[in-house]
PDB file of C-alpha atoms in Angstrom:
ATOM      1  CA  MET I 751     109.935  69.005 101.049  1.00 43.00           C
ATOM      2  CA  SER I 752     111.095  71.590  98.310  1.00 40.00           C
ATOM      3  CA  GLN I 753     114.830  72.678  97.945  1.00 40.00           C
ATOM      4  CA  PHE I 754     113.732  76.668  98.898  1.00 37.00           C
ATOM      5  CA  ARG I 755     111.691  75.253 102.215  1.00 36.00           C
ATOM      6  CA  THR I 756     114.729  73.199 103.283  1.00 36.00           C
ATOM      7  CA  ILE I 757     117.458  76.020 102.928  1.00 34.00           C
ATOM      8  CA  ALA I 758     115.156  78.097 104.530  1.00 39.00           C
ATOM      9  CA  LEU I 759     114.734  75.779 107.792  1.00 38.00           C
ATOM     10  CA  ALA I 760     117.859  75.218 107.732  1.00 40.00           C
ATOM     11  CA  SER I 761     119.379  78.577 107.867  1.00 40.00           C
ATOM     12  CA  LEU I 762     116.413  79.512 110.228  1.00 40.00           C
ATOM     13  CA  PHE I 763     117.823  76.591 112.446  1.00 42.00           C
ATOM     14  CA  GLY I 764     121.218  77.585 112.329  1.00 43.00           C
ATOM     15  CA  LEU I 765     120.441  80.985 113.433  1.00 41.00           C
ATOM     16  CA  ALA I 766     118.819  79.538 116.308  1.00 43.00           C
ATOM     17  CA  GLY I 767     122.006  78.066 117.343  1.00 43.00           C
ATOM     18  CA  GLY I 768     124.002  80.603 116.829  1.00 44.00           C
ATOM     19  CA  LEU I 769     121.384  82.472 119.435  1.00 41.00           C
ATOM     20  CA  VAL I 770     122.014  80.103 121.679  1.00 41.00           C
ATOM     21  CA  GLY I 771     125.645  79.617 121.035  1.00 42.00           C
ATOM     22  CA  ALA I 772     127.273  82.066 122.825  1.00 41.00           C
ATOM     23  CA  THR I 773     125.515  81.487 126.306  1.00 41.00           C
ATOM     24  CA  LEU I 774     126.042  77.330 125.477  1.00 38.00           C
ATOM     25  CA  ALA I 775     129.202  77.412 124.143  1.00 41.00           C
ATOM     26  CA  PRO I 776     131.038  76.330 127.418  1.00 41.00           C
ATOM     27  CA  MET I 777     128.996  74.013 127.856  1.00 40.00           C
ATOM     28  CA  LEU I 778     128.753  72.305 124.709  1.00 42.00           C
ATOM     29  CA  PRO I 779     129.568  68.352 124.492  1.00 45.00           C
ATOM     30  CA  PHE I 780     132.106  67.651 121.732  1.00 44.00           C
ATOM     31  CA  GLY I 781     130.480  66.495 118.649  1.00 48.00           C
ATOM     32  CA  HIS I 782     127.329  67.089 116.279  1.00 50.00           C
ATOM     33  CA  ALA I 783     125.219  65.276 118.103  1.00 56.00           C
ATOM     34  CA  GLY I 784     125.841  66.974 121.329  1.00 57.00           C
ATOM     35  CA  GLN I 785     125.404  69.985 119.753  1.00 53.00           C
ATOM     36  CA  VAL I 786     122.120  69.464 118.407  1.00 54.00           C
ATOM     37  CA  LYS I 787     120.944  68.110 121.563  1.00 61.00           C
ATOM     38  CA  ALA I 788     122.096  71.575 123.734  1.00 63.00           C
ATOM     39  CA  VAL I 789     120.501  73.700 120.715  1.00 55.00           C
ATOM     40  CA  ARG I 790     117.075  71.392 121.163  1.00 59.00           C
ATOM     41  CA  GLU I 791     117.084  71.754 124.542  1.00 65.00           C
ATOM     42  CA  ALA I 792     117.526  75.020 124.931  1.00 59.00           C
ATOM     43  CA  LEU I 793     114.931  76.025 122.029  1.00 54.00           C
ATOM     44  CA  LEU I 794     112.235  73.370 124.643  1.00 64.00           C
ATOM     45  CA  GLU I 795     113.276  75.849 128.078  1.00 67.00           C
ATOM     46  CA  ARG I 796     112.808  79.041 125.986  1.00 65.00           C
ATOM     47  CA  PRO I 797     110.778  78.776 122.522  1.00 60.00           C
ATOM     48  CA  GLU I 798     110.909  82.626 121.487  1.00 56.00           C
ATOM     49  CA  ILE I 799     114.314  81.999 120.763  1.00 48.00           C
ATOM     50  CA  LEU I 800     112.894  80.618 117.539  1.00 48.00           C
ATOM     51  CA  SER I 801     110.752  83.414 116.479  1.00 49.00           C
ATOM     52  CA  GLU I 802     114.034  86.087 117.299  1.00 52.00           C
ATOM     53  CA  ALA I 803     115.849  83.868 115.150  1.00 49.00           C
ATOM     54  CA  ALA I 804     112.887  83.893 112.126  1.00 47.00           C
ATOM     55  CA  GLU I 805     112.625  87.605 112.713  1.00 48.00           C
ATOM     56  CA  LYS I 806     116.525  88.156 112.676  1.00 49.00           C
ATOM     57  CA  LEU I 807     116.425  86.287 109.226  1.00 44.00           C
ATOM     58  CA  LYS I 808     113.718  87.830 107.695  1.00 50.00           C
ATOM     59  CA  SER I 809     115.596  91.584 108.555  1.00 53.00           C
ATOM     60  CA  GLY I 810     118.141  89.982 107.029  1.00 57.00           C
ATOM     61  CA  GLU I 811     116.706  89.265 104.104  1.00 64.00           C
ATOM     62  CA  ALA I 812     114.819  92.709 103.841  1.00 61.00           C
ATOM     63  CA  GLU I 813     117.885  94.647 104.387  1.00 68.00           C
ATOM     64  CA  LYS I 814     119.438  92.502 101.492  1.00 72.00           C
ATOM     65  CA  GLN I 815     116.533  93.986  99.238  1.00 72.00           C
ATOM     66  CA  LEU I 816     116.392  97.259 100.423  1.00 77.00           C
ATOM     67  CA  ALA I 817     120.161  97.534  99.312  1.00 79.00           C
ATOM     68  CA  GLN I 818     119.081  96.587  95.825  1.00 79.00           C
ATOM     69  CA  VAL I 819     116.837  99.631  95.218  1.00 78.00           C
ATOM     70  CA  ALA I 820     118.389 102.062  98.203  1.00 78.00           C
ATOM     71  CA  PRO I 821     118.780 105.007  95.625  1.00 82.00           C
ATOM     72  CA  GLN I 822     115.573 104.277  93.973  1.00 87.00           C
ATOM     73  CA  ALA I 823     113.943 104.976  96.980  1.00 87.00           C
ATOM     74  CA  LEU I 824     116.034 107.370  98.449  1.00 91.00           C
ATOM     75  CA  LYS I 825     115.099 109.515  95.324  1.00 93.00           C
ATOM     76  CA  PRO I 826     112.109 111.882  96.333  1.00 95.00           C
ATOM     77  CA  PHE I 827     109.332 113.124  93.795  1.00 97.00           C
ATOM     78  CA  PRO I 828     110.637 116.700  93.169  1.00 96.00           C
ATOM     79  CA  GLY I 829     109.411 118.185  95.932  1.00 97.00           C
ATOM     80  CA  ALA I 830     107.814 115.892  97.892  1.00 98.00           C
ATOM     81  CA  VAL I 831     109.602 116.049 101.363  1.00 98.00           C
ATOM     82  CA  ILE I 832     109.282 117.411 104.564  1.00 97.00           C
ATOM     83  CA  GLY I 833     112.447 119.417 105.959  1.00 97.00           C
ATOM     84  CA  ASN I 834     115.485 120.069 104.833  1.00 97.00           C
ATOM     85  CA  PRO I 835     115.745 119.116 100.819  1.00 96.00           C
ATOM     86  CA  GLN I 836     119.126 118.617 101.631  1.00 96.00           C
ATOM     87  CA  GLY I 837     119.768 116.763 104.622  1.00 96.00           C
ATOM     88  CA  SER I 838     121.973 114.276 104.994  1.00 95.00           C
ATOM     89  CA  HIS I 839     120.043 112.952 107.614  1.00 96.00           C
ATOM     90  CA  VAL I 840     117.072 110.970 105.386  1.00 96.00           C
ATOM     91  CA  LEU I 841     114.321 108.959 106.514  1.00 97.00           C
ATOM     92  CA  VAL I 842     111.949 107.885 103.689  1.00 97.00           C
ATOM     93  CA  GLU I 843     108.093 107.167 104.632  1.00 98.00           C
ATOM     94  CA  PHE I 844     105.749 104.955 102.518  1.00 97.00           C
ATOM     95  CA  MET I 845     102.240 106.413 103.704  1.00 98.00           C
ATOM     96  CA  ASP I 846      98.301 107.134 102.654  1.00 98.00           C
ATOM     97  CA  TYR I 847      96.530 109.713 103.673  1.00 98.00           C
ATOM     98  CA  ALA I 848      93.757 107.526 104.726  1.00 97.00           C
ATOM     99  CA  CYS I 849      95.519 106.189 107.126  1.00 97.00           C
ATOM    100  CA  GLY I 850      95.337 106.865 110.975  1.00 96.00           C
ATOM    101  CA  TYR I 851      98.734 105.631 112.133  1.00 96.00           C
ATOM    102  CA  CYS I 852      99.899 107.583 109.229  1.00 97.00           C
ATOM    103  CA  ARG I 853      98.203 110.617 111.278  1.00 97.00           C
ATOM    104  CA  ALA I 854      99.456 109.907 114.771  1.00 96.00           C
ATOM    105  CA  SER I 855     102.429 109.703 113.049  1.00 97.00           C
ATOM    106  CA  GLU I 856     102.538 113.056 111.621  1.00 96.00           C
ATOM    107  CA  ALA I 857     103.069 115.159 114.942  1.00 96.00           C
ATOM    108  CA  ASP I 858     107.042 112.639 115.190  1.00 97.00           C
ATOM    109  CA  VAL I 859     108.096 113.425 111.563  1.00 97.00           C
ATOM    110  CA  ALA I 860     107.075 117.339 112.383  1.00 97.00           C
ATOM    111  CA  ARG I 861     108.839 117.014 116.157  1.00 97.00           C
ATOM    112  CA  LEU I 862     112.170 115.457 114.337  1.00 97.00           C
ATOM    113  CA  VAL I 863     112.431 117.954 111.255  1.00 97.00           C
ATOM    114  CA  ALA I 864     111.946 120.565 114.570  1.00 97.00           C
ATOM    115  CA  ALA I 865     114.739 119.177 115.989  1.00 96.00           C
ATOM    116  CA  ASP I 866     117.250 118.561 113.321  1.00 96.00           C
ATOM    117  CA  PRO I 867     118.296 120.455 110.991  1.00 96.00           C
ATOM    118  CA  GLN I 868     119.602 118.074 108.579  1.00 96.00           C
ATOM    119  CA  ALA I 869     116.540 116.005 108.557  1.00 97.00           C
ATOM    120  CA  GLN I 870     115.077 115.105 105.205  1.00 97.00           C
ATOM    121  CA  VAL I 871     111.879 113.131 105.438  1.00 98.00           C
ATOM    122  CA  VAL I 872     110.950 111.991 101.484  1.00 98.00           C
ATOM    123  CA  ILE I 873     107.461 111.369 101.474  1.00 98.00           C
ATOM    124  CA  ARG I 874     106.396 108.258  99.037  1.00 98.00           C
ATOM    125  CA  GLN I 875     103.042 108.037  98.158  1.00 98.00           C
ATOM    126  CA  LEU I 876     101.656 104.375  98.779  1.00 97.00           C
ATOM    127  CA  PRO I 877      97.803 104.626  98.457  1.00 97.00           C
ATOM    128  CA  ILE I 878      96.319 101.059  98.783  1.00 95.00           C
ATOM    129  CA  LEU I 879      93.479 101.983 101.305  1.00 96.00           C
ATOM    130  CA  THR I 880      91.353 103.169  99.747  1.00 95.00           C
ATOM    131  CA  PRO I 881      90.159 104.874  95.860  1.00 95.00           C
ATOM    132  CA  GLU I 882      90.149 108.041  97.211  1.00 97.00           C
ATOM    133  CA  SER I 883      93.805 107.766  98.324  1.00 97.00           C
ATOM    134  CA  VAL I 884      94.594 107.831  95.236  1.00 98.00           C
ATOM    135  CA  ASP I 885      92.983 110.578  94.593  1.00 98.00           C
ATOM    136  CA  ALA I 886      94.841 112.506  97.383  1.00 98.00           C
ATOM    137  CA  ALA I 887      97.778 111.168  96.502  1.00 98.00           C
ATOM    138  CA  LYS I 888      97.854 112.692  93.225  1.00 98.00           C
ATOM    139  CA  MET I 889      96.796 115.963  94.205  1.00 98.00           C
ATOM    140  CA  ALA I 890     100.361 115.604  97.030  1.00 98.00           C
ATOM    141  CA  LEU I 891     102.030 115.440  94.022  1.00 98.00           C
ATOM    142  CA  ALA I 892     101.067 117.828  92.296  1.00 98.00           C
ATOM    143  CA  ALA I 893     101.123 120.116  95.473  1.00 98.00           C
ATOM    144  CA  ALA I 894     104.917 119.470  95.227  1.00 98.00           C
ATOM    145  CA  LYS I 895     105.191 120.255  91.811  1.00 98.00           C
ATOM    146  CA  GLN I 896     104.022 123.766  93.105  1.00 98.00           C
ATOM    147  CA  GLY I 897     106.372 123.394  95.907  1.00 98.00           C
ATOM    148  CA  LYS I 898     103.663 123.394  98.473  1.00 98.00           C
ATOM    149  CA  PHE I 899     103.714 119.867  99.040  1.00 98.00           C
ATOM    150  CA  ALA I 900     104.297 120.271 102.917  1.00 97.00           C
ATOM    151  CA  ALA I 901     101.720 122.954 103.552  1.00 98.00           C
ATOM    152  CA  PHE I 902      99.231 120.382 101.598  1.00 98.00           C
ATOM    153  CA  HIS I 903     100.833 117.223 103.118  1.00 98.00           C
ATOM    154  CA  LYS I 904      99.425 118.826 107.266  1.00 97.00           C
ATOM    155  CA  ALA I 905      96.054 120.460 105.612  1.00 98.00           C
ATOM    156  CA  MET I 906      95.084 116.715 103.842  1.00 98.00           C
ATOM    157  CA  PHE I 907      96.130 114.697 107.539  1.00 97.00           C
ATOM    158  CA  ALA I 908      93.840 117.387 109.241  1.00 96.00           C
ATOM    159  CA  ALA I 909      91.160 117.840 107.271  1.00 96.00           C
ATOM    160  CA  GLY I 910      90.165 113.855 107.698  1.00 95.00           C
ATOM    161  CA  ARG I 911      89.745 111.025 105.340  1.00 96.00           C
ATOM    162  CA  PRO I 912      90.934 111.727 102.115  1.00 98.00           C
ATOM    163  CA  ASN I 913      87.555 112.186  99.659  1.00 98.00           C
ATOM    164  CA  ALA I 914      86.590 114.791  97.548  1.00 97.00           C
ATOM    165  CA  GLN I 915      85.676 117.695  99.803  1.00 98.00           C
ATOM    166  CA  THR I 916      88.803 116.976 102.081  1.00 98.00           C
ATOM    167  CA  ILE I 917      91.151 116.748  99.298  1.00 98.00           C
ATOM    168  CA  ALA I 918      89.630 120.152  97.854  1.00 98.00           C
ATOM    169  CA  ALA I 919      89.572 121.716 101.421  1.00 98.00           C
ATOM    170  CA  ALA I 920      93.201 121.240 101.778  1.00 98.00           C
ATOM    171  CA  ALA I 921      94.022 121.944  98.286  1.00 98.00           C
ATOM    172  CA  GLN I 922      92.506 125.126  98.780  1.00 98.00           C
ATOM    173  CA  SER I 923      94.261 125.488 102.024  1.00 98.00           C
ATOM    174  CA  ALA I 924      97.762 125.144 100.370  1.00 98.00           C
ATOM    175  CA  ALA I 925      96.725 127.858  98.093  1.00 98.00           C
ATOM    176  CA  LEU I 926      97.540 125.277  94.865  1.00 98.00           C
ATOM    177  CA  ASP I 927      97.070 126.285  90.873  1.00 98.00           C
ATOM    178  CA  MET I 928      94.089 124.371  90.710  1.00 98.00           C
ATOM    179  CA  ALA I 929      94.545 124.467  87.085  1.00 98.00           C
ATOM    180  CA  ALA I 930      98.409 123.359  87.137  1.00 98.00           C
ATOM    181  CA  ALA I 931      97.198 121.081  89.721  1.00 98.00           C
ATOM    182  CA  GLN I 932      94.383 119.047  87.514  1.00 98.00           C
ATOM    183  CA  LYS I 933      97.190 118.747  84.739  1.00 98.00           C
ATOM    184  CA  VAL I 934      99.441 116.727  87.291  1.00 98.00           C
ATOM    185  CA  VAL I 935      96.569 114.355  88.319  1.00 98.00           C
ATOM    186  CA  ALA I 936      96.297 113.199  85.010  1.00 98.00           C
ATOM    187  CA  ASP I 937      99.406 113.385  83.942  1.00 98.00           C
ATOM    188  CA  PRO I 938     100.534 109.392  82.960  1.00 97.00           C
ATOM    189  CA  ALA I 939     104.145 110.282  84.769  1.00 97.00           C
ATOM    190  CA  THR I 940     102.339 111.230  88.343  1.00 98.00           C
ATOM    191  CA  GLN I 941     100.346 107.773  87.987  1.00 97.00           C
ATOM    192  CA  ALA I 942     103.726 105.937  86.894  1.00 97.00           C
ATOM    193  CA  GLU I 943     105.236 107.780  90.578  1.00 97.00           C
ATOM    194  CA  ILE I 944     102.829 105.686  92.140  1.00 97.00           C
ATOM    195  CA  GLU I 945     103.482 102.674  90.255  1.00 97.00           C
ATOM    196  CA  ALA I 946     106.474 102.545  91.149  1.00 96.00           C
ATOM    197  CA  ASN I 947     106.273 102.977  95.003  1.00 95.00           C
ATOM    198  CA  LEU I 948     104.025 100.141  95.078  1.00 95.00           C
ATOM    199  CA  ALA I 949     106.594  98.380  93.534  1.00 93.00           C
ATOM    200  CA  LEU I 950     109.146  99.146  95.500  1.00 92.00           C
ATOM    201  CA  ALA I 951     107.197  98.355  98.906  1.00 92.00           C
ATOM    202  CA  ARG I 952     106.504  94.829  96.784  1.00 91.00           C
ATOM    203  CA  HIS I 953     110.162  93.959  96.329  1.00 89.00           C
ATOM    204  CA  LEU I 954     110.877  95.366 100.166  1.00 89.00           C
ATOM    205  CA  GLY I 955     107.784  93.087 101.532  1.00 87.00           C
ATOM    206  CA  LEU I 956     106.686  96.267 103.395  1.00 88.00           C
ATOM    207  CA  GLY I 957     103.230  95.202 105.696  1.00 85.00           C
ATOM    208  CA  GLY I 958     101.465  98.711 105.101  1.00 92.00           C
ATOM    209  CA  THR I 959     101.692 101.869 105.703  1.00 96.00           C
ATOM    210  CA  PRO I 960     103.190 103.545 107.731  1.00 97.00           C
ATOM    211  CA  SER I 961     106.585 102.141 106.624  1.00 94.00           C
ATOM    212  CA  TRP I 962     110.047 103.600 107.076  1.00 96.00           C
ATOM    213  CA  ILE I 963     113.741 103.306 105.900  1.00 93.00           C
ATOM    214  CA  ALA I 964     117.073 105.373 107.862  1.00 92.00           C
ATOM    215  CA  GLY I 965     120.141 104.285 108.081  1.00 87.00           C
ATOM    216  CA  GLY I 966     119.995 100.969 105.654  1.00 86.00           C
ATOM    217  CA  LYS I 967     117.241  99.379 107.717  1.00 88.00           C
ATOM    218  CA  ILE I 968     113.201  99.123 107.184  1.00 90.00           C
ATOM    219  CA  LEU I 969     111.029  99.908 110.242  1.00 92.00           C
ATOM    220  CA  GLY I 970     107.183  99.093 110.120  1.00 92.00           C
ATOM    221  CA  GLY I 971     104.138 100.726 111.868  1.00 94.00           C
ATOM    222  CA  ALA I 972     103.732 103.840 114.442  1.00 96.00           C
ATOM    223  CA  VAL I 973     106.942 103.221 115.447  1.00 96.00           C
ATOM    224  CA  GLY I 974     107.344 106.706 117.859  1.00 96.00           C
ATOM    225  CA  TYR I 975     109.389 109.649 117.638  1.00 97.00           C
ATOM    226  CA  ASP I 976     112.302 107.910 119.540  1.00 96.00           C
ATOM    227  CA  ALA I 977     112.604 105.374 117.175  1.00 96.00           C
ATOM    228  CA  LEU I 978     112.265 107.652 114.105  1.00 96.00           C
ATOM    229  CA  ALA I 979     115.211 110.030 115.699  1.00 95.00           C
ATOM    230  CA  ALA I 980     117.348 106.976 116.290  1.00 94.00           C
ATOM    231  CA  ALA I 981     117.048 105.732 113.157  1.00 93.00           C
ATOM    232  CA  ILE I 982     117.715 108.368 111.255  1.00 92.00           C
ATOM    233  CA  LYS I 983     121.127 109.274 112.730  1.00 84.00           C
ATOM    234  CA  GLY I 984     122.098 105.482 112.747  1.00 70.00           C
TER     235      GLY I 984
END
């Protein structure tokens, strides 16, 4: 067994012991052997404790990783913000315009912004699903440069899955200056922004889109309005 696996398993079982320790403490026999036996019996009776321990260990590691890159993650691409650009309640969304769960979450984000004047939703482009996702992401960043990100963002989701026609329709709906937009799309700095987001996602171990950062924690999936509202104020 490798040293890494030994350490990981030791941490996992140690955490599992901690989860059951509070309830078992009054009945734990004295000595190491008695404690091991008590934890083993508890795990046999409630095997879900082990998965809970694994999730806590994973969450703790993710929070450590997040602390290392938080300034980078929280700083938006200029203009790529929904809500109050100076708001003190910051929510970061990693998203893809081809992602149905991202589309489903758009109403939750809009509701959050409407309910909280301090909500600042930083949108990070993570186009991982289709080649057209990249095209839509670049046009979104071009819209951000023109101060029209929110309009394009909403129109892009309304237009359907990204392709040449839906991207053009969303750009027209947002009234983009297309000559200026195409310059941003072709700018290497735009591709660099997307690659930086991909690197952030890998560093944080994000499982897909949408993924969220708020209050020093990471959430994954279409978690719903209540979870986002609680996280942004946490």
